[in-house]
């Protein structure tokens, strides 16, 4: 059975590029693309929601 | 399911003014989750602040908000609470606003034990005004006004609040994000003056002067220095050297000010 992937929405207008989400993601799903965060490897996401919890800029929304 | 923060944020106010990596956004998220968990009604909740980076928070919140003079958040909030005792009053502010300029208001609000929650975001510096040292800047740390190191010993905000008579005192950090809302929930539900000190990071004015190379390094420092109260009981004084206790530090029951004041009114009217 295929794994149901979550959706990670990054609001680029809000992101200030602080790296917190990239550093605290335990499975390295996110990366920095220029000044804003972006999704690199969605398959690795374990839906721990750390990025959404820690983002100080309300820029990440994870829907499992 | 992802938490819907938009329900409590004024439309069109984001992005906020805080610097990249500033922990105030994390604290604001914790506050929103706590308000939602307690089930406070937006129209019956007043968020009061003074001046500073942290004090910009009420501007983003879709509740009753009051942005007041520097350090005077506790004074204005006391007025709100006395006029409308049924209102839930939450104060937010930084360490400079709460313990230096508003120090007197802070200790007397603690002494009165008026039913409010004060969230102090302690980032060890005056961020907005350009990085001057605050009473919470650690000894030896550099600030724009102490370029050769700060000679003053720092305030322990939690101990100050306990000494002044606050009935609920807790401490969290911006790193321990899920703990923030638990502490704030407990503080809001407590009847009396509750203080929640949240250790925060200021990468722009504190971090770069004190050899923190990144936001992540500042967050990891918060992780390293924080010790939960229960774990600290089993540790020796040597192990606790340089550590900061987190969790609920003090909780007692005392008569609450607005209830006591209502009794005064009753007595005065009976004497007529």
mmCIF file of C-alpha atoms in Angstrom:
data_model
loop_
_atom_site.group_PDB
_atom_site.id
_atom_site.type_symbol
_atom_site.label_atom_id
_atom_site.label_comp_id
_atom_site.label_asym_id
_atom_site.label_seq_id
_atom_site.Cartn_x
_atom_site.Cartn_y
_atom_site.Cartn_z
ATOM 1 C CA UNK A 1 0.000 0.000 0.000
ATOM 2 C CA UNK A 2 1.252 3.443 -0.830
ATOM 3 C CA UNK A 3 2.086 5.703 2.114
ATOM 4 C CA UNK A 4 -0.159 8.737 2.431
ATOM 5 C CA UNK A 5 2.065 11.777 2.198
ATOM 6 C CA UNK A 6 1.398 14.902 4.245
ATOM 7 C CA UNK A 7 1.213 18.317 2.659
ATOM 8 C CA UNK A 8 3.719 20.905 3.867
ATOM 9 C CA UNK A 9 2.675 24.398 2.931
ATOM 10 C CA UNK A 10 5.332 27.100 3.245
ATOM 11 C CA UNK A 11 4.074 30.658 3.049
ATOM 12 C CA UNK A 12 7.069 32.320 1.393
ATOM 13 C CA UNK A 13 5.819 35.805 2.181
ATOM 14 C CA UNK A 14 6.094 35.062 5.924
ATOM 15 C CA UNK A 15 9.355 33.065 5.932
ATOM 16 C CA UNK A 16 12.386 35.052 7.104
ATOM 17 C CA UNK A 17 14.924 32.291 6.570
ATOM 18 C CA UNK A 18 15.968 31.619 10.169
ATOM 19 C CA UNK A 19 16.863 27.939 9.484
ATOM 20 C CA UNK A 20 14.992 26.685 12.590
ATOM 21 C CA UNK A 21 12.722 24.319 10.623
ATOM 22 C CA UNK A 22 15.619 22.959 8.563
ATOM 23 C CA UNK A 23 17.794 22.304 11.642
ATOM 24 C CA UNK A 24 15.131 20.809 13.889
ATOM 25 C CA UNK A 25 13.561 18.482 11.287
ATOM 26 C CA UNK A 26 14.652 15.012 12.442
ATOM 27 C CA UNK A 27 14.496 13.498 8.949
ATOM 28 C CA UNK A 28 15.893 16.409 6.903
ATOM 29 C CA UNK A 29 12.765 17.001 4.858
ATOM 30 C CA UNK A 30 13.337 20.721 4.468
ATOM 31 C CA UNK A 31 16.143 22.774 2.932
ATOM 32 C CA UNK A 32 16.902 26.427 2.349
ATOM 33 C CA UNK A 33 16.258 27.633 -1.169
ATOM 34 C CA UNK A 34 17.811 31.062 -1.230
ATOM 35 C CA UNK A 35 16.331 32.947 1.707
ATOM 36 C CA UNK A 36 13.246 30.802 2.231
ATOM 37 C CA UNK A 37 12.652 27.241 3.374
ATOM 38 C CA UNK A 38 11.385 24.694 0.894
ATOM 39 C CA UNK A 39 10.472 21.024 0.848
ATOM 40 C CA UNK A 40 13.290 18.786 -0.403
ATOM 41 C CA UNK A 41 12.277 15.245 0.474
ATOM 42 C CA UNK A 42 8.596 14.883 1.335
ATOM 43 C CA UNK A 43 8.758 11.050 1.408
ATOM 44 C CA UNK A 44 10.955 11.204 4.530
ATOM 45 C CA UNK A 45 8.385 13.217 6.528
ATOM 46 C CA UNK A 46 7.262 11.434 9.694
ATOM 47 C CA UNK A 47 4.583 14.064 10.527
ATOM 48 C CA UNK A 48 6.214 15.012 13.827
ATOM 49 C CA UNK A 49 5.116 18.637 13.218
ATOM 50 C CA UNK A 50 8.340 20.031 14.751
ATOM 51 C CA UNK A 51 8.724 22.493 11.867
ATOM 52 C CA UNK A 52 5.216 23.842 12.322
ATOM 53 C CA UNK A 53 5.589 23.991 16.097
ATOM 54 C CA UNK A 54 8.932 25.820 16.060
ATOM 55 C CA UNK A 55 8.498 28.174 13.097
ATOM 56 C CA UNK A 56 8.472 31.629 14.733
ATOM 57 C CA UNK A 57 6.975 33.231 11.626
ATOM 58 C CA UNK A 58 3.734 31.228 11.201
ATOM 59 C CA UNK A 59 5.096 30.246 7.787
ATOM 60 C CA UNK A 60 4.714 26.443 7.854
ATOM 61 C CA UNK A 61 1.482 24.473 7.841
ATOM 62 C CA UNK A 62 1.624 20.690 7.886
ATOM 63 C CA UNK A 63 -1.506 18.700 7.123
ATOM 64 C CA UNK A 64 -0.884 15.026 7.887
ATOM 65 C CA UNK B 1 -4.476 17.993 12.259
ATOM 66 C CA UNK B 2 -2.499 21.187 12.019
ATOM 67 C CA UNK B 3 -3.404 23.849 14.550
ATOM 68 C CA UNK B 4 -5.294 26.783 13.052
ATOM 69 C CA UNK B 5 -3.505 29.869 14.358
ATOM 70 C CA UNK B 6 -5.311 32.173 11.916
ATOM 71 C CA UNK B 7 -8.426 32.054 14.094
ATOM 72 C CA UNK B 8 -6.644 34.203 16.694
ATOM 73 C CA UNK B 9 -4.607 36.480 14.421
ATOM 74 C CA UNK B 10 -5.825 39.805 13.080
ATOM 75 C CA UNK B 11 -6.239 39.474 9.319
ATOM 76 C CA UNK B 12 -3.507 41.139 7.279
ATOM 77 C CA UNK B 13 -1.112 41.673 10.204
ATOM 78 C CA UNK B 14 1.432 38.997 9.327
ATOM 79 C CA UNK B 15 4.362 38.815 8.650
ATOM 80 C CA UNK B 16 5.313 40.191 12.048
ATOM 81 C CA UNK B 17 8.197 42.586 12.741
ATOM 82 C CA UNK B 18 10.358 40.200 14.776
ATOM 83 C CA UNK B 19 13.802 39.349 13.410
ATOM 84 C CA UNK B 20 14.620 36.005 11.768
ATOM 85 C CA UNK B 21 14.939 33.393 14.508
ATOM 86 C CA UNK B 22 13.471 35.525 17.301
ATOM 87 C CA UNK B 23 11.700 33.307 19.822
ATOM 88 C CA UNK B 24 8.832 35.737 20.407
ATOM 89 C CA UNK B 25 6.930 34.121 17.513
ATOM 90 C CA UNK B 26 7.267 30.716 19.188
ATOM 91 C CA UNK B 27 5.956 32.174 22.469
ATOM 92 C CA UNK B 28 3.056 33.816 20.620
ATOM 93 C CA UNK B 29 2.139 30.452 19.099
ATOM 94 C CA UNK B 30 2.255 28.906 22.573
ATOM 95 C CA UNK B 31 0.003 31.661 23.912
ATOM 96 C CA UNK B 32 -2.502 31.100 21.082
ATOM 97 C CA UNK B 33 -2.572 27.343 21.744
ATOM 98 C CA UNK B 34 -3.035 28.011 25.471
ATOM 99 C CA UNK B 35 -5.919 30.466 24.865
ATOM 100 C CA UNK B 36 -7.533 27.858 22.630
ATOM 101 C CA UNK B 37 -6.978 25.034 25.144
ATOM 102 C CA UNK B 38 -8.510 26.983 28.034
ATOM 103 C CA UNK B 39 -11.330 28.053 25.724
ATOM 104 C CA UNK B 40 -11.106 31.774 26.455
ATOM 105 C CA UNK B 41 -13.553 33.874 24.511
ATOM 106 C CA UNK B 42 -11.798 36.427 22.305
ATOM 107 C CA UNK B 43 -14.148 39.246 23.313
ATOM 108 C CA UNK B 44 -13.618 38.503 26.976
ATOM 109 C CA UNK B 45 -9.829 38.364 26.880
ATOM 110 C CA UNK B 46 -7.635 41.428 27.203
ATOM 111 C CA UNK B 47 -3.997 41.256 26.175
ATOM 112 C CA UNK B 48 -2.015 44.161 27.593
ATOM 113 C CA UNK B 49 1.567 45.136 26.868
ATOM 114 C CA UNK B 50 4.058 47.953 27.336
ATOM 115 C CA UNK B 51 6.780 48.873 24.870
ATOM 116 C CA UNK B 52 9.424 46.676 23.286
ATOM 117 C CA UNK B 53 9.792 43.852 20.830
ATOM 118 C CA UNK B 54 7.739 41.398 22.895
ATOM 119 C CA UNK B 55 5.159 44.096 23.553
ATOM 120 C CA UNK B 56 4.307 44.182 19.851
ATOM 121 C CA UNK B 57 2.524 40.860 20.353
ATOM 122 C CA UNK B 58 -0.989 42.204 21.148
ATOM 123 C CA UNK B 59 -1.049 43.998 17.788
ATOM 124 C CA UNK B 60 -1.217 40.646 16.029
ATOM 125 C CA UNK B 61 -3.800 39.060 18.300
ATOM 126 C CA UNK B 62 -7.491 39.170 17.472
ATOM 127 C CA UNK B 63 -8.591 39.744 21.097
ATOM 128 C CA UNK B 64 -9.214 42.871 23.148
ATOM 129 C CA UNK B 65 -5.761 44.429 23.171
ATOM 130 C CA UNK B 66 -4.073 47.345 24.856
ATOM 131 C CA UNK B 67 -0.611 48.661 23.939
ATOM 132 C CA UNK B 68 0.464 51.043 26.666
ATOM 133 C CA UNK B 69 3.353 53.195 27.912
ATOM 134 C CA UNK B 70 6.784 51.683 28.570
ATOM 135 C CA UNK B 71 6.689 49.401 31.615
ATOM 136 C CA UNK B 72 3.131 50.348 32.524
ATOM 137 C CA UNK B 73 1.413 47.184 31.301
ATOM 138 C CA UNK B 74 0.700 46.006 34.867
ATOM 139 C CA UNK B 75 -0.803 49.379 35.843
ATOM 140 C CA UNK B 76 -3.126 49.522 32.834
ATOM 141 C CA UNK B 77 -4.045 45.846 33.218
ATOM 142 C CA UNK B 78 -4.936 46.421 36.873
ATOM 143 C CA UNK B 79 -7.325 49.124 35.676
ATOM 144 C CA UNK B 80 -8.904 46.773 33.138
ATOM 145 C CA UNK B 81 -9.293 44.015 35.721
ATOM 146 C CA UNK B 82 -10.785 46.350 38.368
ATOM 147 C CA UNK B 83 -13.313 47.760 35.898
ATOM 148 C CA UNK B 84 -14.239 44.361 34.437
ATOM 149 C CA UNK B 85 -13.328 41.624 36.951
ATOM 150 C CA UNK B 86 -14.924 38.942 34.759
ATOM 151 C CA UNK B 87 -12.393 39.637 31.990
ATOM 152 C CA UNK B 88 -9.377 37.383 31.457
ATOM 153 C CA UNK B 89 -6.343 39.653 31.503
ATOM 154 C CA UNK B 90 -3.029 38.521 30.028
ATOM 155 C CA UNK B 91 0.047 40.740 30.095
ATOM 156 C CA UNK B 92 2.967 40.283 27.763
ATOM 157 C CA UNK B 93 6.297 42.033 27.751
ATOM 158 C CA UNK B 94 10.018 41.683 27.704
ATOM 159 C CA UNK B 95 12.563 41.670 30.502
ATOM 160 C CA UNK B 96 13.456 45.360 30.120
ATOM 161 C CA UNK B 97 9.828 46.431 30.065
ATOM 162 C CA UNK B 98 8.808 44.212 32.976
ATOM 163 C CA UNK B 99 11.755 44.321 35.359
ATOM 164 C CA UNK B 100 13.527 47.633 34.717
ATOM 165 C CA UNK B 101 11.189 50.393 33.637
ATOM 166 C CA UNK B 102 8.113 48.539 34.868
ATOM 167 C CA UNK B 103 9.859 46.960 37.858
ATOM 168 C CA UNK B 104 7.814 48.809 40.429
ATOM 169 C CA UNK B 105 4.510 48.065 38.715
ATOM 170 C CA UNK B 106 5.546 44.444 38.398
ATOM 171 C CA UNK B 107 6.379 43.875 42.069
ATOM 172 C CA UNK B 108 3.249 45.645 43.269
ATOM 173 C CA UNK B 109 1.009 43.667 40.922
ATOM 174 C CA UNK B 110 2.653 40.533 42.409
ATOM 175 C CA UNK B 111 2.043 41.832 45.938
ATOM 176 C CA UNK B 112 -1.651 42.545 45.294
ATOM 177 C CA UNK B 113 -2.221 39.087 43.846
ATOM 178 C CA UNK B 114 -4.684 40.394 41.283
ATOM 179 C CA UNK B 115 -5.984 37.683 38.947
ATOM 180 C CA UNK B 116 -3.847 38.186 35.832
ATOM 181 C CA UNK B 117 -1.218 36.277 33.880
ATOM 182 C CA UNK B 118 2.087 37.984 33.119
ATOM 183 C CA UNK B 119 4.197 36.449 30.373
ATOM 184 C CA UNK B 120 7.742 37.817 30.510
ATOM 185 C CA UNK B 121 9.838 36.997 27.468
ATOM 186 C CA UNK B 122 13.342 37.212 28.837
ATOM 187 C CA UNK B 123 15.824 37.654 26.010
ATOM 188 C CA UNK B 124 18.498 39.227 28.255
ATOM 189 C CA UNK B 125 18.585 42.529 26.389
ATOM 190 C CA UNK B 126 16.675 45.601 25.185
ATOM 191 C CA UNK B 127 16.193 44.490 21.599
ATOM 192 C CA UNK B 128 14.058 47.202 20.039
ATOM 193 C CA UNK B 129 16.029 50.201 21.269
ATOM 194 C CA UNK B 130 19.387 48.943 20.043
ATOM 195 C CA UNK B 131 20.776 46.308 22.378
ATOM 196 C CA UNK B 132 21.344 48.130 25.655
ATOM 197 C CA UNK B 133 21.889 45.882 28.691
ATOM 198 C CA UNK B 134 18.825 45.111 30.794
ATOM 199 C CA UNK B 135 18.565 43.910 34.415
ATOM 200 C CA UNK B 136 18.433 40.368 33.012
ATOM 201 C CA UNK B 137 21.686 40.580 31.029
ATOM 202 C CA UNK B 138 24.071 38.025 32.573
ATOM 203 C CA UNK B 139 27.263 39.249 34.266
ATOM 204 C CA UNK B 140 30.059 39.598 31.740
ATOM 205 C CA UNK B 141 27.775 39.583 28.687
ATOM 206 C CA UNK B 142 28.272 42.245 26.060
ATOM 207 C CA UNK B 143 25.638 44.756 25.039
ATOM 208 C CA UNK B 144 25.816 47.974 23.032
ATOM 209 C CA UNK B 145 26.185 49.950 26.279
ATOM 210 C CA UNK B 146 28.555 47.434 27.926
ATOM 211 C CA UNK B 147 31.071 46.691 25.142
ATOM 212 C CA UNK B 148 33.656 45.397 27.670
ATOM 213 C CA UNK B 149 31.233 43.129 29.523
ATOM 214 C CA UNK B 150 28.375 43.805 31.906
ATOM 215 C CA UNK B 151 29.555 44.188 35.522
ATOM 216 C CA UNK B 152 26.037 43.919 37.035
ATOM 217 C CA UNK B 153 24.617 40.693 38.411
ATOM 218 C CA UNK B 154 21.339 39.720 36.690
ATOM 219 C CA UNK B 155 17.848 39.536 38.115
ATOM 220 C CA UNK B 156 16.235 36.145 38.586
ATOM 221 C CA UNK B 157 12.729 37.096 37.419
ATOM 222 C CA UNK B 158 11.073 34.025 38.947
ATOM 223 C CA UNK B 159 12.658 34.581 42.375
ATOM 224 C CA UNK B 160 11.773 38.271 42.200
ATOM 225 C CA UNK B 161 8.132 37.383 41.526
ATOM 226 C CA UNK B 162 8.039 34.806 44.339
ATOM 227 C CA UNK B 163 9.620 37.280 46.750
ATOM 228 C CA UNK B 164 7.156 40.002 45.772
ATOM 229 C CA UNK B 165 4.206 37.700 46.476
ATOM 230 C CA UNK B 166 3.035 36.236 43.154
ATOM 231 C CA UNK B 167 1.041 33.068 43.780
ATOM 232 C CA UNK B 168 1.985 31.190 40.603
ATOM 233 C CA UNK B 169 5.445 31.340 39.083
ATOM 234 C CA UNK B 170 6.672 29.186 36.220
ATOM 235 C CA UNK B 171 9.547 29.251 33.790
ATOM 236 C CA UNK B 172 9.896 27.858 30.297
ATOM 237 C CA UNK B 173 12.112 28.386 27.285
ATOM 238 C CA UNK B 174 11.487 29.132 23.625
ATOM 239 C CA UNK B 175 13.218 25.844 22.789
ATOM 240 C CA UNK B 176 10.728 23.761 24.777
ATOM 241 C CA UNK B 177 7.799 24.821 22.632
ATOM 242 C CA UNK B 178 5.181 22.354 23.857
ATOM 243 C CA UNK B 179 5.933 23.221 27.499
ATOM 244 C CA UNK B 180 5.083 26.898 26.872
ATOM 245 C CA UNK B 181 1.377 26.307 26.304
ATOM 246 C CA UNK B 182 1.107 23.898 29.251
ATOM 247 C CA UNK B 183 2.612 26.501 31.594
ATOM 248 C CA UNK B 184 0.432 29.294 30.217
ATOM 249 C CA UNK B 185 -2.709 27.134 30.524
ATOM 250 C CA UNK B 186 -1.897 26.482 34.184
ATOM 251 C CA UNK B 187 -1.145 30.167 34.749
ATOM 252 C CA UNK B 188 -4.430 31.319 33.189
ATOM 253 C CA UNK B 189 -6.422 28.809 35.225
ATOM 254 C CA UNK B 190 -4.719 29.867 38.463
ATOM 255 C CA UNK B 191 -6.733 32.364 40.499
ATOM 256 C CA UNK B 192 -4.266 35.093 41.390
ATOM 257 C CA UNK B 193 -1.228 36.800 39.892
ATOM 258 C CA UNK B 194 0.661 34.307 37.737
ATOM 259 C CA UNK B 195 4.058 34.958 36.232
ATOM 260 C CA UNK B 196 5.431 32.871 33.379
ATOM 261 C CA UNK B 197 9.012 33.724 32.507
ATOM 262 C CA UNK B 198 10.042 32.417 29.122
ATOM 263 C CA UNK B 199 13.732 32.414 28.277
ATOM 264 C CA UNK B 200 14.071 33.655 24.761
ATOM 265 C CA UNK B 201 16.745 34.359 22.212
ATOM 266 C CA UNK B 202 17.661 37.643 20.585
ATOM 267 C CA UNK B 203 19.977 36.758 17.707
ATOM 268 C CA UNK B 204 20.202 40.320 16.374
ATOM 269 C CA UNK B 205 21.309 42.360 19.371
ATOM 270 C CA UNK B 206 22.408 39.763 21.960
ATOM 271 C CA UNK B 207 23.590 36.769 19.947
ATOM 272 C CA UNK B 208 25.956 38.509 17.578
ATOM 273 C CA UNK B 209 27.711 40.393 20.390
ATOM 274 C CA UNK B 210 28.102 37.305 22.548
ATOM 275 C CA UNK B 211 29.638 34.817 20.129
ATOM 276 C CA UNK B 212 26.518 32.904 19.217
ATOM 277 C CA UNK B 213 27.103 32.185 15.576
ATOM 278 C CA UNK B 214 23.519 31.268 14.709
ATOM 279 C CA UNK B 215 19.951 31.088 15.915
ATOM 280 C CA UNK B 216 20.355 27.325 16.249
ATOM 281 C CA UNK B 217 23.278 27.802 18.636
ATOM 282 C CA UNK B 218 21.126 30.085 20.812
ATOM 283 C CA UNK B 219 18.261 27.573 20.791
ATOM 284 C CA UNK B 220 20.626 24.754 21.727
ATOM 285 C CA UNK B 221 21.994 26.836 24.607
ATOM 286 C CA UNK B 222 18.434 27.148 25.965
ATOM 287 C CA UNK B 223 18.123 23.368 25.672
ATOM 288 C CA UNK B 224 21.389 22.847 27.577
ATOM 289 C CA UNK B 225 20.814 25.257 30.469
ATOM 290 C CA UNK B 226 17.211 24.258 31.180
ATOM 291 C CA UNK B 227 16.667 21.653 33.904
ATOM 292 C CA UNK B 228 13.130 20.583 34.894
ATOM 293 C CA UNK B 229 12.349 21.186 38.576
ATOM 294 C CA UNK B 230 11.776 17.472 39.267
ATOM 295 C CA UNK B 231 15.084 16.439 37.704
ATOM 296 C CA UNK B 232 16.884 19.161 39.684
ATOM 297 C CA UNK B 233 15.791 17.615 42.998
ATOM 298 C CA UNK B 234 18.072 14.643 42.335
ATOM 299 C CA UNK B 235 21.029 16.766 41.221
ATOM 300 C CA UNK B 236 23.913 18.050 43.326
ATOM 301 C CA UNK B 237 24.650 21.790 43.629
ATOM 302 C CA UNK B 238 27.763 21.254 41.462
ATOM 303 C CA UNK B 239 25.667 19.714 38.697
ATOM 304 C CA UNK B 240 23.196 22.595 38.910
ATOM 305 C CA UNK B 241 25.938 25.208 38.462
ATOM 306 C CA UNK B 242 24.964 27.465 35.555
ATOM 307 C CA UNK B 243 21.660 25.672 34.979
ATOM 308 C CA UNK B 244 18.224 27.289 35.026
ATOM 309 C CA UNK B 245 15.210 25.563 36.555
ATOM 310 C CA UNK B 246 12.114 25.230 34.365
ATOM 311 C CA UNK B 247 8.560 24.172 35.072
ATOM 312 C CA UNK B 248 6.178 25.312 37.793
ATOM 313 C CA UNK B 249 8.399 26.827 40.496
ATOM 314 C CA UNK B 250 5.841 28.179 42.942
ATOM 315 C CA UNK B 251 2.117 27.711 43.465
ATOM 316 C CA UNK B 252 0.131 28.790 46.521
ATOM 317 C CA UNK B 253 -3.407 29.937 47.185
ATOM 318 C CA UNK B 254 -3.973 33.431 48.604
ATOM 319 C CA UNK B 255 -6.965 35.820 48.643
ATOM 320 C CA UNK B 256 -7.419 37.431 45.250
ATOM 321 C CA UNK B 257 -7.516 41.226 44.970
ATOM 322 C CA UNK B 258 -10.720 41.865 42.954
ATOM 323 C CA UNK B 259 -12.674 39.492 45.226
ATOM 324 C CA UNK B 260 -11.280 41.238 48.310
ATOM 325 C CA UNK B 261 -12.100 44.641 46.831
ATOM 326 C CA UNK B 262 -15.693 43.567 46.166
ATOM 327 C CA UNK B 263 -15.934 42.773 49.906
ATOM 328 C CA UNK B 264 -14.671 46.288 50.723
ATOM 329 C CA UNK B 265 -17.431 47.758 48.512
ATOM 330 C CA UNK B 266 -19.995 45.546 50.253
ATOM 331 C CA UNK B 267 -18.821 46.664 53.699
ATOM 332 C CA UNK B 268 -18.849 50.328 52.697
ATOM 333 C CA UNK B 269 -22.393 50.078 51.329
ATOM 334 C CA UNK B 270 -23.615 48.247 54.441
ATOM 335 C CA UNK B 271 -22.218 51.011 56.666
ATOM 336 C CA UNK B 272 -24.311 53.705 54.933
#
